[in-house]
Every structure is written in C-alpha cells, then in structure tokens.
Amino acid sequence: MHCGEDCPPEPVRVGDLAFCCEGCRMVYQLLDRNGLCTYYNLNERPGVNRRIPVREDKFAFLDDAGVAGGLVDFSSDTETHVRFYLPAIHCSSCLYLLEHLHKLEEGISLSRVDFAAREVSVVFDPKRMSLRKLAELLTSLGYEPYISLKDWGGKKAPVSKGLIYQLGVAGFCFANIMLISFPEYLGLDHTEPAIRSVFRFLNLLVSLPVVLYAAQPFYISAWKGLRHRFLNIDAPIVLAIAVTFGRSLWEVWTGHGSGYFDSLTGIVFFMLLGRVLQDKTYRQLSFDRDYTSYFPVAVTVLVDGAATVKTMPAIRAGDTLKIHSGELIPADGILTRGRASIDYSFVTGESTPVDKSVGELLYAGGRQEGGAIELLVVREVAQSYLTQLWNRKGRAGSKVSFVHPLARYFTYIVLSIAAGAALYWMGHDPSRIWNTVTAVLIVACPCALLLSSTFTNGNLLRILGRNHFYLRNAEVIERIAGVDHIVFDKTGTLTAPGGQAMTWTGEALSEDDRRRVATLAAQSAHPLSRALARELQAGVACSVLGFEEHPGAGIKGFVDGEHLLLGSAEFVGTTAAPVSAQGSRVYVSINSRVAGFFEWTSPYRAGLHDLVATLQHNYTLSVLSGDNDREKERLAALLGPAARLHFHQTPKGKVNYIRRLQAEGDRVMMIGDGLNDAGALERSDAGIALTDDCNNFTPASDAILRSDQIQKLPAFIRLCRSGKHIILASFILSVLYNLAGLSFAVSGALSPMVAAILMPSSSLTILLVTYGSSSLTAKVLKLYKTSL
C-alpha cells in the first residue's frame, strides 16, 4: 500500500492493508485522518518511495561526542536541538515533508524549515534518537545534510554543485545544437537529404542529456508537487519541455522538419541560469541578514579581571563573559564562577530554572535567574540561531497575504490560458499552436508576485540592522508602519542611565558596607544597579547568596553573611523623603536597618526634544513611569500638552494601559528597556527594547534599538511605511509583466526561447527594483550604510 514497493515477509499492517515500512503507514494514516484517501484513486503509485540507501558508516563520525557537540545548539536529558543545511530543499513539498518528520520518527518532537536559508531545525529526544540517525533519516528521504563544523561561523553555504553541472551540460548542448543548426538558420537547406537527416538526428542525440539530466530539477519539483496534489511553478515548465521534445521527436522521426531542439535546450539552459542567479542572490541576502546584521546588544567581557564591553559579533572562543541577573547567555560556555540558575524557556519553552555548577556547560539562549556568573566561551555566537529562537516566540495569528492563495492557483490559470490559446489557433493557424502553447507555459511566473514582498522586506531588515535597529522578522515592519500611538517608558528610555553626580544621604557607610552594596548591585542589569556598581567601584568581590530580583521594586541577597536590600522606599520598608525634580533614588537596607539612600540626577537623553517635536505631529504620545509625579511639569513641557503622562505604574499597570489603548482602537508601539516592562512590550503591537551597553535583550520584544540611535526613530518608521508602497509598486509591475508576457505569448508573437529568458529575468528585475527603491529611500532618510 502507498508506495507500491514489495513488502517484507512480515509487513507493517493497518487492518487489511500492508505497508513496506513505518513511514508509509504514517503517511497513509495522516491522509486517512484528514479525509484525503481519494489521493490513492488519483495516482497509480502515489507514494513513490524516495528513500535512498545510506552507506552504513557514512555518518558514523556523528557518534563522536566532540563532533556532535560542535553541531548541536542545545542539549539536555530530554531534548537536543540541531540545525542542518539541506541543499535539496527547493519547493513547498519539501517543506511539507520535512516539517512532518515527527510523523516518521517518534523520537522527533519538532522540525521547522527556513525555506530561504534551506535549513531545517530539529528537536529530538536523545534517549530515542541520535544525531547520526537523524542525518541518516534525512539522507534516506533525499535530503542529505551538508555538514561542516564551520557552518555556523559565518561561512556561506555553497551553491549545489549538481545544479552547476546541469547548467554546464545544458549550455554545452545548447551551443552545439545551434552550431549544427547554422546551415538551416542561414537558409542553406539544399544539402543532401541524407546529410540533413543525419544532422537532425545528431541534434536529437545532443538534446538527450539536457532532457534526461539537466532538466531533472524541474521534474523532481513538479513530481513532488503532484504527490501532494499541488501543481507548482515547475509543472508548466515540465509540460513545456515535454511538448517541445515530443513535437521535435515526431518531426525528426517522420521527416517533416528539424524540430525545436535549439529552443528546447535553450529553455532549460536559461531557466537553470536564472535559478542559479536567483539562488545566489537570495543566499547572499540571507547571509547578509544573518551575519552582518546583529543584535545591538553588548556583552560584558572580563579581560585580566577588568570588565569591558563588546558587541556580540566580537565575542570569540576563549573569552570570559560576565552574565548578570536576567541577562541572556549569548554563546555556549563553561561556567567558571558563581551559581547558575538558568531559565531555558527561550529555547525549550520550559520555564523551570535549571541549576548548574562550576565546570558545567551552559547553552546560548538561556537566561540567568540568580546572581552574576562568569563563563568561558567554547563556541562563538550563532546569531542566526538566536534569531531563530526569537522568531519561535513570535506572535500567533499572522496574516496570510492574498498573494499566496493566488500563487497556489496560478498554475491552473496558466494551463487554462494555454489550452484556450491552443483551441483558438487550432481553428485559425494550426502551425502556431506549438510555439504559442510552449511560450505561454514558460513565460508566466508567480515568483515575481511572491518575491516582491520578500526582497523588499529583506533589504529593509538589512538596512535597519546596519543602523542598529534589529527586528524579529519581516512581519514587524508592517506592524511598525501601522502604529499611531507611541508609549515611552521613562527610566532608562527617556532618561540616560547613570545620571550625573551621585550623593549619599544617611548614616556613614563603612568600606565593607560599600563593597557589599556594590557587589549586590553588580548582580543586576537594571540601569540604576549598574550605575550604582560603577560609582562605588568595589574592589574584591564578596560572596552573594540567595540573590533575588523583583522587577519594578529592587534586589536583595546575603552578601558576606549580611542581608541587604536595594530598591525603592517601599521595597526596603521605609517612607520616601521629599525628592528633587529630577532625582532618582536607591534605598539601602542592611540587616533590616534602613541606612539611607543614594540619589543622582537623571538627565534626559540627548536629542530627545527634537525627537518628540517630530513625532508629536503624527502620533499620540504617552509616558509610563514607576516613579512619582515629581517630573510631571518638565515632561509636559517637553512632550507637549497632548501627551498622556502616567506615574506610579507597576509592570502589570503598564500592560493594562496598553490593553486599554488597543481596546480604543489604537495601534500601539511601546519603547522600554525590556527589564520592568517586558509584559507591556509583548502586549503592544510593536514592542521595542532600548539597549545601552548591557545585555538586556528580552524575547518579549519585537525589535531591539541601540539607545544612541533613538533619535532616528521617525526615519525608521518612515522607512517601514515606504516598504508598503514599494511592495505595492513591485506587485503591480509583476502583474503587468505577466499580463504583457501572456498577451504576446497567446498572440504567437513570443518564441519559447525568448520566454525562457524573460521568466527568470522577471524575478531578477523585481529584485533590482525592490532593492534599488528601498536603498534609495534609505539614502533619502540618511539611513543607508554600506557597513555596520
């Protein structure tokens, strides 16, 4: 049943049906559950077996723990995460099969395909499946993984050599057939009939490698689509090849003519050339997105005991990183100091912290929930992996473009037009039927319709990334373009962290107490905690036990046996004293005794006045603050009378405020530091986490913006809005191309070879239009950069 292969002596059975393997049984049951068993009535061998025998020791090297460790992204007792580059991925059928691997192997719990990058990410149970077995499974299905330990270090995956060979064969045969056909091109047809017949049969022989080998990518793609009851873009191309070859074979065999072997080989050559160029271009865009754009998140690196700040791409194996409470672990490393309590919910979805001791391996993507720790990097930052994790936390209910259903029926429309053209010319000029039908089948291209959005958004993501504005994915561009209400968190967003001169009010602190306070503050990534630790500059670090951080309130822990609390007056258990207009305070409690408070002014960020002046003309502005209203008058003067100011806001209160705005019909952008406002960022239509020199990335955000780029926010929004217009213009251009191409083809004025040149050219034209338009817009907005 299903594939038509001979069953073993003891087949797998479901009722009276026999299957050769568990894979066929799984596919049958999947179709049966969804009422799709009529599929078997439409195909004589519906599930042609694609399994390829795998040499027993081909992937034996993956059993080596050292090799496997260099490939996996995450591993625990219950699940292992790995990514493979699969050169054979090229159509929607591939995506369908690869995203249902869990139906074929019970040890696999999840598989996701990045179609553009041709990568599959798999989560499997290491107790039931090994990395070697996974590689063998993929290979047996026809998707052999390209494995290199340098894959994730910034190396571009190679173009398929098979495709290059096929292009070379098609080009060689095309050129030779044209050479052999020169006498006929020049009208020199008075040669001996026998010689003319020999040349025609020679053309037939030279065309066979093209038909049987070079055109295989189109056959395979079309066949996979048919197996899933879907006519993809390659189906009309295969039909055109079959029609042209069949017509040519008939003419040569019967002596009625020389056939169209030059057109046939030219069609395959130019189609393959277009596919290679398109793949190389798209791969370059994907590479540029993954490795030259980056999270504008800084990491604390210890060099000879001194802390310095590096961007994530600058981290190298052997660096020692300091990870504060609440910070993301950016690279795989060995814990060398501190007690780690890692929340891997960003990776696995499980929020229960995992305790780790010195010497154990910590994986990228985990978040430290305890005090500060130190780790030794053993593998450099895999930014594409972090991007993938970030997207896994994306929002549900994404809109599906109307273009995709259109593309699904595009092939049926083209086949109908071809049939109509054939019927028309049958009654008017039968000699034009073959060229007309072939040209119609080839020239129509839905790729241009589909790629207009992909290419535009891809370039916008690249431009924004180079301006240190990193978006989760292309969907965020549309949401940013649609906002009409912008909400700012105050502390750390409108105000610059660190402030000016710090003062102490209260009883005198001993050097030991100052050192303990600095040590406790250094555990947190909060702007005020970091400013306090920087000002006190503790020398020898103290031991910290029982560290806890309460968002919006403060931190506490035992430092050298002394119980310390740092935070708001309410948190330490006292009543706040009157404060200055721009003051920020951190109260200190030592062993339940309130010793006093640190206070410093918090100036607003440079350029904030111009930023607000630009935004308030087109957007409603709000400010949320956890402080009291001492700065109300100053903020009102800065933001204007129309701005909505709200104070004494808890993290939950911020979420409720965003929810109320959305209930009123507003489309809200929330900008915060990602620490006390993660819930509000997640609730908003577009949540932007502002970052200074610290690693406060939160998966709840849709974008990360480096703080010194906040004055460019109006330009960023305008660029996102321009993307909608560019996509619309390129879509219209694509529609016009298809209408014009089909019109000329139906009229018989377009030769199949010219159609084969036009089809891939349309996709490349869309690429140039979208890339050029978005880059030009960025230059006008002064956002275009050739490097970071």
Coordinates of N, CA and C in Angstrom, one line a residue, residues 235-251 259-261 263-264 433-435 437-439 441:
A235 N 5.6 22.8 -12.8 CA 4.7 21.9 -13.6 C 4.5 22.4 -15.0
P236 N 4.2 23.7 -15.3 CA 4.1 24.1 -16.7 C 5.4 24.0 -17.4
I237 N 6.5 24.2 -16.7 CA 7.8 24.1 -17.4 C 8.1 22.7 -17.9
V238 N 7.8 21.7 -17.0 CA 7.9 20.3 -17.4 C 7.0 20.0 -18.6
L239 N 5.8 20.5 -18.5 CA 4.9 20.3 -19.6 C 5.4 20.9 -20.9
A240 N 6.0 22.1 -20.8 CA 6.5 22.8 -22.0 C 7.7 22.0 -22.6
I241 N 8.6 21.4 -21.7 CA 9.7 20.6 -22.1 C 9.2 19.4 -22.8
A242 N 8.1 18.7 -22.2 CA 7.6 17.5 -22.8 C 7.0 17.8 -24.2
V243 N 6.2 18.9 -24.3 CA 5.5 19.2 -25.5 C 6.6 19.5 -26.6
T244 N 7.6 20.3 -26.3 CA 8.6 20.7 -27.3 C 9.4 19.5 -27.7
F245 N 9.8 18.6 -26.8 CA 10.6 17.4 -27.1 C 9.7 16.5 -27.9
G246 N 8.5 16.3 -27.5 CA 7.6 15.4 -28.3 C 7.4 15.8 -29.7
R247 N 7.1 17.1 -29.8 CA 6.9 17.7 -31.2 C 8.2 17.5 -32.0
S248 N 9.3 17.8 -31.4 CA 10.6 17.7 -32.2 C 10.9 16.3 -32.6
L249 N 10.7 15.4 -31.6 CA 10.9 14.0 -31.9 C 10.0 13.5 -33.1
W250 N 8.8 13.9 -33.1 CA 7.9 13.5 -34.2 C 8.3 14.0 -35.5
E251 N 8.7 15.3 -35.5 CA 9.2 15.9 -36.8 C 10.4 15.2 -37.4
G259 N 12.6 20.0 -36.1 CA 12.3 20.1 -34.7 C 12.7 21.4 -34.0
Y260 N 12.6 21.4 -32.7 CA 12.9 22.6 -31.9 C 13.9 22.3 -30.8
F261 N 14.9 21.6 -31.2 CA 15.9 21.2 -30.2 C 16.7 22.4 -29.7
S263 N 15.5 25.4 -29.3 CA 14.6 26.1 -28.3 C 14.5 25.3 -27.0
L264 N 14.4 23.9 -27.2 CA 14.3 23.1 -26.0 C 15.5 23.2 -25.1
I433 N 0.3 26.6 -33.1 CA -0.1 26.1 -31.8 C 1.1 25.8 -30.9
W434 N 2.1 25.1 -31.4 CA 3.2 24.5 -30.5 C 4.0 25.7 -29.9
N435 N 4.4 26.6 -30.7 CA 5.1 27.8 -30.2 C 4.3 28.6 -29.2
V437 N 1.6 27.6 -27.3 CA 1.4 26.9 -26.0 C 2.7 26.8 -25.2
T438 N 3.8 26.5 -25.8 CA 5.1 26.4 -25.1 C 5.4 27.8 -24.5
A439 N 5.3 28.9 -25.2 CA 5.6 30.2 -24.7 C 4.7 30.6 -23.5
L441 N 3.3 28.5 -21.4 CA 3.6 27.7 -20.3 C 4.9 28.2 -19.6

